[in-house]
Amino acid sequence: MAEAVKAAGRQFAEAGLEAPERSAQILICGLLDIGLTELVLDAGNALDVETQSRVASAVARAVNGEPVHRILGRREFYGLELQLNEETLEPRPDTEILVDAALPHVTAIAARQGGCDILDLGTGTGAIALAILSHVKQARALGVDISEKAVLAATQNARRHGLGERFRATTGDWFDNISDRFDVIVSNPPYIRRSDIDGLSDAVRRHDPVRALDGGQDGLDAYRIIARETDKHLRQGGRIVLETGFDQHDAVIALFDKHGLECLERRRDLGGRDRVLAFARKAL
Ligand code: GLN
């Protein structure tokens, strides 16, 4: 087993992939459905022929630039293993900051009211909503996504984690099919400038769905819609927490300000770049 990981790591290094050894471990542990501890304990075990061939074809896909979590079809986010499909963005560690920023609001509202209704716009795998629900037992969430396949992935992910009773997903274009109001709205909308998409890494450009990335000419299309519609969908005392591109904080704050929403908090990501904003209605 250790041999297989080493060999894969060497191939990844030769192909110029990032973190080749770590990627080889993730890929092979994932394929065998074992943890790192088992990998170490079983290091000397040989792989059977069928497993060898599964490993070989997965390694070939990775060498060809496909991200290891795409190959496995799943990725961990905020301690939850989530299934991906071709219409869901692969959840990113930086998006966990959005969950960190939303949780205190959800917890406070749930403590005050005995419940908290959350709307996750562009839910994808359901990552953000499900992470929040797994930490706040009285919260419920609705996930909206324009992709039916994403809605399916999010629904299945909720069931797998025992959150199916408190999570529902539906197809829709942002707020188009939504008439309710919510205590907390969260979203990681597409925010890449259209002209920047060609310059993204191969892994993102070729394997993440472009609809989850393309934020229009200036990257702000989704924020314009969300800023305009939020007032109609946010309850009294509600909060909206959003991921943004690293250079978009000021522009997004200005957009929301025009619609009566004030920025309460700005957070940076793991690399120290601007990434998350939280808003509330301005006091009258
Ligand atoms: N963070 C993603 C990336 O640059 C973009 C996600 C998004 O547009 N919401 O890879």
mmCIF file of C-alpha atoms and ligand atoms in Angstrom:
data_model
loop_
_atom_site.group_PDB
_atom_site.id
_atom_site.type_symbol
_atom_site.label_atom_id
_atom_site.label_comp_id
_atom_site.label_asym_id
_atom_site.label_seq_id
_atom_site.Cartn_x
_atom_site.Cartn_y
_atom_site.Cartn_z
ATOM 1 C CA MET A 1 0.000 0.000 0.000
ATOM 2 C CA ALA A 2 2.795 2.366 0.959
ATOM 3 C CA GLU A 3 4.443 1.486 -2.359
ATOM 4 C CA ALA A 4 1.301 2.462 -4.276
ATOM 5 C CA VAL A 5 1.136 5.810 -2.466
ATOM 6 C CA LYS A 6 4.808 6.486 -3.137
ATOM 7 C CA ALA A 7 4.510 5.577 -6.788
ATOM 8 C CA ALA A 8 1.447 7.803 -7.214
ATOM 9 C CA GLY A 9 3.219 10.632 -5.377
ATOM 10 C CA ARG A 10 6.168 10.348 -7.760
ATOM 11 C CA GLN A 11 3.896 10.478 -10.795
ATOM 12 C CA PHE A 12 2.061 13.511 -9.389
ATOM 13 C CA ALA A 13 5.371 15.269 -8.696
ATOM 14 C CA GLU A 14 6.556 14.584 -12.241
ATOM 15 C CA ALA A 15 3.273 15.940 -13.584
ATOM 16 C CA GLY A 16 3.861 19.123 -11.555
ATOM 17 C CA LEU A 17 0.773 18.682 -9.340
ATOM 18 C CA GLU A 18 0.545 20.588 -6.081
ATOM 19 C CA ALA A 19 1.235 18.688 -2.816
ATOM 20 C CA PRO A 20 1.938 15.430 -4.675
ATOM 21 C CA GLU A 21 2.416 13.164 -1.647
ATOM 22 C CA ARG A 22 -0.587 14.466 0.226
ATOM 23 C CA SER A 23 -2.743 14.148 -2.911
ATOM 24 C CA ALA A 24 -1.569 10.561 -3.396
ATOM 25 C CA GLN A 25 -2.541 9.743 0.196
ATOM 26 C CA ILE A 26 -5.963 11.373 -0.127
ATOM 27 C CA LEU A 27 -6.653 9.627 -3.417
ATOM 28 C CA ILE A 28 -5.596 6.152 -2.335
ATOM 29 C CA CYS A 29 -7.163 6.353 1.148
ATOM 30 C CA GLY A 30 -10.349 7.571 -0.512
ATOM 31 C CA LEU A 31 -10.366 4.786 -3.097
ATOM 32 C CA LEU A 32 -9.821 2.150 -0.388
ATOM 33 C CA ASP A 33 -12.179 3.920 2.000
ATOM 34 C CA ILE A 34 -9.617 3.936 4.809
ATOM 35 C CA GLY A 35 -8.171 6.641 7.060
ATOM 36 C CA LEU A 36 -4.539 7.721 7.331
ATOM 37 C CA THR A 37 -4.051 5.533 10.418
ATOM 38 C CA GLU A 38 -5.046 2.420 8.510
ATOM 39 C CA LEU A 39 -2.782 3.461 5.679
ATOM 40 C CA VAL A 40 0.140 3.515 8.100
ATOM 41 C CA LEU A 41 -0.877 0.273 9.839
ATOM 42 C CA ASP A 42 -1.447 -1.586 6.575
ATOM 43 C CA ALA A 43 1.513 0.005 4.808
ATOM 44 C CA GLY A 44 3.115 -3.355 4.032
ATOM 45 C CA ASN A 45 -0.045 -4.973 2.596
ATOM 46 C CA ALA A 46 -0.161 -5.548 -1.131
ATOM 47 C CA LEU A 47 -3.141 -4.349 -3.163
ATOM 48 C CA ASP A 48 -5.189 -6.997 -4.957
ATOM 49 C CA VAL A 49 -5.335 -6.887 -8.737
ATOM 50 C CA GLU A 50 -8.751 -5.260 -8.949
ATOM 51 C CA THR A 51 -7.710 -2.505 -6.525
ATOM 52 C CA GLN A 52 -4.449 -1.999 -8.372
ATOM 53 C CA SER A 53 -6.331 -1.324 -11.555
ATOM 54 C CA ARG A 54 -8.780 1.063 -9.840
ATOM 55 C CA VAL A 55 -5.799 2.923 -8.359
ATOM 56 C CA ALA A 56 -4.020 3.029 -11.722
ATOM 57 C CA SER A 57 -6.975 4.551 -13.534
ATOM 58 C CA ALA A 58 -7.594 7.115 -10.758
ATOM 59 C CA VAL A 59 -3.895 8.065 -10.752
ATOM 60 C CA ALA A 60 -4.018 8.518 -14.525
ATOM 61 C CA ARG A 61 -6.998 10.855 -14.191
ATOM 62 C CA ALA A 62 -5.186 12.885 -11.517
ATOM 63 C CA VAL A 63 -2.027 13.093 -13.649
ATOM 64 C CA ASN A 64 -4.283 14.441 -16.371
ATOM 65 C CA GLY A 65 -5.270 17.329 -14.085
ATOM 66 C CA GLU A 66 -8.530 16.134 -12.533
ATOM 67 C CA PRO A 67 -8.680 17.141 -8.841
ATOM 68 C CA VAL A 68 -8.491 14.160 -6.469
ATOM 69 C CA HIS A 69 -11.801 14.961 -4.781
ATOM 70 C CA ARG A 70 -13.535 15.090 -8.163
ATOM 71 C CA ILE A 71 -12.156 11.634 -8.910
ATOM 72 C CA LEU A 72 -13.403 10.345 -5.554
ATOM 73 C CA GLY A 73 -16.705 12.191 -6.000
ATOM 74 C CA ARG A 74 -16.632 13.450 -2.427
ATOM 75 C CA ARG A 75 -14.889 15.956 -0.191
ATOM 76 C CA GLU A 76 -14.943 16.866 3.453
ATOM 77 C CA PHE A 77 -16.259 20.285 4.438
ATOM 78 C CA TYR A 78 -16.569 21.466 8.026
ATOM 79 C CA GLY A 79 -16.277 17.863 9.213
ATOM 80 C CA LEU A 80 -18.981 16.544 6.861
ATOM 81 C CA GLU A 81 -18.167 14.304 3.956
ATOM 82 C CA LEU A 82 -20.101 15.642 0.964
ATOM 83 C CA GLN A 83 -20.860 14.051 -2.356
ATOM 84 C CA LEU A 84 -20.022 16.102 -5.434
ATOM 85 C CA ASN A 85 -21.227 15.880 -8.983
ATOM 86 C CA GLU A 86 -20.342 17.686 -12.191
ATOM 87 C CA GLU A 87 -22.802 20.503 -11.454
ATOM 88 C CA THR A 88 -21.572 21.283 -7.942
ATOM 89 C CA LEU A 89 -18.577 23.403 -7.039
ATOM 90 C CA GLU A 90 -16.041 21.472 -5.005
ATOM 91 C CA PRO A 91 -16.393 22.976 -1.515
ATOM 92 C CA ARG A 92 -13.295 24.975 -0.542
ATOM 93 C CA PRO A 93 -11.651 25.267 2.875
ATOM 94 C CA ASP A 94 -11.922 29.080 2.588
ATOM 95 C CA THR A 95 -15.716 28.769 2.564
ATOM 96 C CA GLU A 96 -15.545 27.332 6.081
ATOM 97 C CA ILE A 97 -14.866 30.949 7.147
ATOM 98 C CA LEU A 98 -18.367 31.825 5.944
ATOM 99 C CA VAL A 99 -19.771 29.099 8.199
ATOM 100 C CA ASP A 100 -17.670 30.436 11.104
ATOM 101 C CA ALA A 101 -19.076 33.911 10.488
ATOM 102 C CA ALA A 102 -22.710 32.746 10.189
ATOM 103 C CA LEU A 103 -22.776 30.383 13.177
ATOM 104 C CA PRO A 104 -22.845 33.002 15.984
ATOM 105 C CA HIS A 105 -25.855 34.689 14.342
ATOM 106 C CA VAL A 106 -27.686 31.410 13.815
ATOM 107 C CA THR A 107 -26.937 30.316 17.381
ATOM 108 C CA ALA A 108 -28.094 33.624 18.881
ATOM 109 C CA ILE A 109 -31.316 33.697 16.845
ATOM 110 C CA ALA A 110 -32.064 30.044 17.633
ATOM 111 C CA ALA A 111 -31.500 30.692 21.360
ATOM 112 C CA ARG A 112 -33.769 33.743 21.281
ATOM 113 C CA GLN A 113 -36.585 32.304 19.144
ATOM 114 C CA GLY A 114 -36.243 28.546 19.586
ATOM 115 C CA GLY A 115 -35.528 28.173 15.845
ATOM 116 C CA CYS A 116 -33.736 29.809 12.955
ATOM 117 C CA ASP A 117 -34.678 29.630 9.279
ATOM 118 C CA ILE A 118 -31.775 29.801 6.865
ATOM 119 C CA LEU A 119 -31.730 30.302 3.103
ATOM 120 C CA ASP A 120 -28.639 29.126 1.201
ATOM 121 C CA LEU A 121 -28.548 30.666 -2.276
ATOM 122 C CA GLY A 122 -26.665 28.573 -4.820
ATOM 123 C CA THR A 123 -26.377 25.720 -2.358
ATOM 124 C CA GLY A 124 -24.396 23.320 -4.609
ATOM 125 C CA THR A 125 -23.502 20.306 -2.456
ATOM 126 C CA GLY A 126 -25.422 21.948 0.418
ATOM 127 C CA ALA A 127 -22.077 22.523 2.125
ATOM 128 C CA ILE A 128 -22.765 25.815 3.903
ATOM 129 C CA ALA A 129 -26.307 25.056 5.037
ATOM 130 C CA LEU A 130 -25.502 21.518 6.166
ATOM 131 C CA ALA A 131 -22.423 22.626 8.101
ATOM 132 C CA ILE A 132 -24.562 25.162 9.960
ATOM 133 C CA LEU A 133 -27.377 22.668 10.619
ATOM 134 C CA SER A 134 -24.918 20.127 11.965
ATOM 135 C CA HIS A 135 -23.912 22.666 14.621
ATOM 136 C CA VAL A 136 -27.259 24.233 15.519
ATOM 137 C CA LYS A 137 -29.905 21.646 16.259
ATOM 138 C CA GLN A 138 -32.860 24.052 16.188
ATOM 139 C CA ALA A 139 -31.984 25.530 12.791
ATOM 140 C CA ARG A 140 -33.676 24.619 9.498
ATOM 141 C CA ALA A 141 -32.499 25.480 6.000
ATOM 142 C CA LEU A 142 -33.713 25.799 2.459
ATOM 143 C CA GLY A 143 -31.094 25.433 -0.268
ATOM 144 C CA VAL A 144 -31.750 26.886 -3.716
ATOM 145 C CA ASP A 145 -29.784 26.073 -6.816
ATOM 146 C CA ILE A 146 -30.308 26.618 -10.513
ATOM 147 C CA SER A 147 -29.027 23.103 -11.182
ATOM 148 C CA GLU A 148 -31.303 20.118 -10.591
ATOM 149 C CA LYS A 149 -28.276 17.916 -10.130
ATOM 150 C CA ALA A 150 -26.972 20.194 -7.410
ATOM 151 C CA VAL A 151 -30.357 20.053 -5.675
ATOM 152 C CA LEU A 152 -30.143 16.273 -5.809
ATOM 153 C CA ALA A 153 -26.601 16.238 -4.388
ATOM 154 C CA ALA A 154 -27.557 18.613 -1.573
ATOM 155 C CA THR A 155 -30.655 16.556 -0.710
ATOM 156 C CA GLN A 156 -28.655 13.341 -0.612
ATOM 157 C CA ASN A 157 -25.895 14.934 1.442
ATOM 158 C CA ALA A 158 -28.466 16.114 3.983
ATOM 159 C CA ARG A 159 -29.920 12.604 4.287
ATOM 160 C CA ARG A 160 -26.515 10.986 4.641
ATOM 161 C CA HIS A 161 -25.792 13.180 7.613
ATOM 162 C CA GLY A 162 -29.165 12.769 9.279
ATOM 163 C CA LEU A 163 -30.150 16.367 8.410
ATOM 164 C CA GLY A 164 -32.909 15.493 5.934
ATOM 165 C CA GLU A 165 -35.687 16.552 8.300
ATOM 166 C CA ARG A 166 -34.293 20.065 8.658
ATOM 167 C CA PHE A 167 -33.034 20.680 5.125
ATOM 168 C CA ARG A 168 -34.920 21.034 1.902
ATOM 169 C CA ALA A 169 -33.492 21.945 -1.500
ATOM 170 C CA THR A 170 -35.304 23.334 -4.506
ATOM 171 C CA THR A 171 -34.387 24.517 -7.982
ATOM 172 C CA GLY A 172 -34.543 28.201 -8.707
ATOM 173 C CA ASP A 173 -32.717 31.220 -10.020
ATOM 174 C CA TRP A 174 -31.675 33.065 -6.827
ATOM 175 C CA PHE A 175 -34.906 34.313 -5.199
ATOM 176 C CA ASP A 176 -37.220 33.637 -8.169
ATOM 177 C CA ASN A 177 -39.167 30.776 -6.559
ATOM 178 C CA ILE A 178 -38.879 32.021 -2.994
ATOM 179 C CA SER A 179 -41.683 33.833 -1.264
ATOM 180 C CA ASP A 180 -40.765 33.308 2.409
ATOM 181 C CA ARG A 181 -38.610 35.352 4.735
ATOM 182 C CA PHE A 182 -35.604 33.989 6.584
ATOM 183 C CA ASP A 183 -33.588 34.782 9.694
ATOM 184 C CA VAL A 184 -30.243 34.191 8.028
ATOM 185 C CA ILE A 185 -29.362 34.189 4.332
ATOM 186 C CA VAL A 186 -26.023 32.710 3.261
ATOM 187 C CA SER A 187 -24.407 32.405 -0.144
ATOM 188 C CA ASN A 188 -21.186 31.671 -1.936
ATOM 189 C CA PRO A 189 -22.312 33.001 -5.328
ATOM 190 C CA PRO A 190 -20.276 32.922 -8.541
ATOM 191 C CA TYR A 191 -17.941 35.905 -8.341
ATOM 192 C CA ILE A 192 -15.130 35.431 -10.849
ATOM 193 C CA ARG A 193 -14.904 38.128 -13.519
ATOM 194 C CA ARG A 194 -15.768 36.533 -16.856
ATOM 195 C CA SER A 195 -12.487 37.613 -18.387
ATOM 196 C CA ASP A 196 -10.573 35.940 -15.527
ATOM 197 C CA ILE A 197 -12.088 32.498 -16.066
ATOM 198 C CA ASP A 198 -9.607 31.474 -18.758
ATOM 199 C CA GLY A 199 -6.761 32.284 -16.371
ATOM 200 C CA LEU A 200 -7.998 30.032 -13.534
ATOM 201 C CA SER A 201 -6.055 26.888 -12.721
ATOM 202 C CA ASP A 202 -6.842 23.909 -14.941
ATOM 203 C CA ALA A 203 -8.347 22.049 -12.012
ATOM 204 C CA VAL A 204 -10.940 24.784 -11.481
ATOM 205 C CA ARG A 205 -11.509 25.803 -15.107
ATOM 206 C CA ARG A 206 -11.940 22.283 -16.426
ATOM 207 C CA HIS A 207 -13.639 20.598 -13.485
ATOM 208 C CA ASP A 208 -15.728 23.080 -11.509
ATOM 209 C CA PRO A 209 -19.038 24.054 -13.145
ATOM 210 C CA VAL A 210 -18.624 27.415 -14.860
ATOM 211 C CA ARG A 211 -22.080 28.503 -13.667
ATOM 212 C CA ALA A 212 -20.773 28.337 -10.102
ATOM 213 C CA LEU A 213 -17.821 30.591 -10.978
ATOM 214 C CA ASP A 214 -18.894 33.129 -13.596
ATOM 215 C CA GLY A 215 -19.964 36.357 -11.899
ATOM 216 C CA GLY A 216 -20.437 38.300 -15.149
ATOM 217 C CA GLN A 217 -18.338 41.073 -16.573
ATOM 218 C CA ASP A 218 -17.251 42.603 -13.267
ATOM 219 C CA GLY A 219 -17.876 39.491 -11.131
ATOM 220 C CA LEU A 220 -20.672 41.226 -9.225
ATOM 221 C CA ASP A 221 -23.822 40.122 -11.093
ATOM 222 C CA ALA A 222 -25.065 37.789 -8.358
ATOM 223 C CA TYR A 223 -24.435 40.354 -5.606
ATOM 224 C CA ARG A 224 -26.526 42.909 -7.520
ATOM 225 C CA ILE A 225 -29.499 40.551 -7.541
ATOM 226 C CA ILE A 226 -29.001 39.460 -3.942
ATOM 227 C CA ALA A 227 -28.616 43.048 -2.686
ATOM 228 C CA ARG A 228 -31.795 44.109 -4.485
ATOM 229 C CA GLU A 229 -33.925 41.218 -3.234
ATOM 230 C CA THR A 230 -32.666 40.707 0.313
ATOM 231 C CA ASP A 231 -34.990 43.196 1.976
ATOM 232 C CA LYS A 232 -38.029 41.211 0.785
ATOM 233 C CA HIS A 233 -36.696 37.966 2.224
ATOM 234 C CA LEU A 234 -34.994 38.900 5.465
ATOM 235 C CA ARG A 235 -36.905 38.863 8.750
ATOM 236 C CA GLN A 236 -36.589 41.562 11.380
ATOM 237 C CA GLY A 237 -33.182 41.224 13.061
ATOM 238 C CA GLY A 238 -31.961 38.979 10.244
ATOM 239 C CA ARG A 239 -28.461 38.673 8.840
ATOM 240 C CA ILE A 240 -26.956 37.948 5.447
ATOM 241 C CA VAL A 241 -23.498 36.415 5.218
ATOM 242 C CA LEU A 242 -21.679 36.149 1.891
ATOM 243 C CA GLU A 243 -18.463 34.910 0.389
ATOM 244 C CA THR A 244 -16.760 37.311 -2.026
ATOM 245 C CA GLY A 245 -13.700 37.457 -4.231
ATOM 246 C CA PHE A 246 -10.516 38.703 -2.560
ATOM 247 C CA ASP A 247 -10.791 42.180 -4.135
ATOM 248 C CA GLN A 248 -14.541 42.687 -3.945
ATOM 249 C CA HIS A 249 -15.269 43.706 -0.352
ATOM 250 C CA ASP A 250 -15.566 47.438 -0.983
ATOM 251 C CA ALA A 251 -17.681 47.025 -4.113
ATOM 252 C CA VAL A 252 -20.066 44.549 -2.445
ATOM 253 C CA ILE A 253 -20.374 46.736 0.672
ATOM 254 C CA ALA A 254 -21.266 49.692 -1.570
ATOM 255 C CA LEU A 255 -23.907 47.649 -3.428
ATOM 256 C CA PHE A 256 -25.580 46.481 -0.228
ATOM 257 C CA ASP A 257 -25.396 49.957 1.277
ATOM 258 C CA LYS A 258 -27.545 51.246 -1.599
ATOM 259 C CA HIS A 259 -30.223 48.762 -0.558
ATOM 260 C CA GLY A 260 -30.272 49.686 3.128
ATOM 261 C CA LEU A 261 -27.943 46.964 4.355
ATOM 262 C CA GLU A 262 -24.926 47.769 6.478
ATOM 263 C CA CYS A 263 -21.786 45.716 6.792
ATOM 264 C CA LEU A 264 -21.333 44.307 10.304
ATOM 265 C CA GLU A 265 -18.249 42.250 9.749
ATOM 266 C CA ARG A 266 -15.499 41.511 7.233
ATOM 267 C CA ARG A 267 -13.430 38.354 7.466
ATOM 268 C CA ARG A 268 -10.292 37.197 5.726
ATOM 269 C CA ASP A 269 -9.630 33.684 4.444
ATOM 270 C CA LEU A 270 -6.890 31.229 5.392
ATOM 271 C CA GLY A 271 -4.499 33.046 3.051
ATOM 272 C CA GLY A 272 -5.222 36.446 4.643
ATOM 273 C CA ARG A 273 -7.361 37.719 1.749
ATOM 274 C CA ASP A 274 -10.740 39.414 2.101
ATOM 275 C CA ARG A 275 -13.380 36.676 1.789
ATOM 276 C CA VAL A 276 -16.553 37.033 3.876
ATOM 277 C CA LEU A 277 -19.014 39.837 4.639
ATOM 278 C CA ALA A 278 -21.963 39.936 7.052
ATOM 279 C CA PHE A 279 -24.793 42.471 6.755
ATOM 280 C CA ALA A 280 -27.894 43.571 8.627
ATOM 281 C CA ARG A 281 -30.565 46.164 7.857
ATOM 282 C CA LYS A 282 -29.462 49.656 8.750
ATOM 283 C CA ALA A 283 -31.114 51.057 11.864
ATOM 284 C CA LEU A 284 -33.729 53.610 10.816
HETATM 285 N N1 GLN B 1 -13.320 30.365 -4.704
HETATM 286 C C1 GLN B 1 -13.604 29.866 -6.001
HETATM 287 C C2 GLN B 1 -12.332 29.832 -6.830
HETATM 288 O O1 GLN B 1 -11.759 30.838 -7.140
HETATM 289 C C3 GLN B 1 -14.686 30.655 -6.692
HETATM 290 C C4 GLN B 1 -16.000 30.353 -6.124
HETATM 291 C C5 GLN B 1 -17.041 31.337 -6.522
HETATM 292 O O2 GLN B 1 -17.033 31.983 -7.581
HETATM 293 N N2 GLN B 1 -17.951 31.471 -5.653
HETATM 294 O O3 GLN B 1 -11.862 28.807 -7.141
#
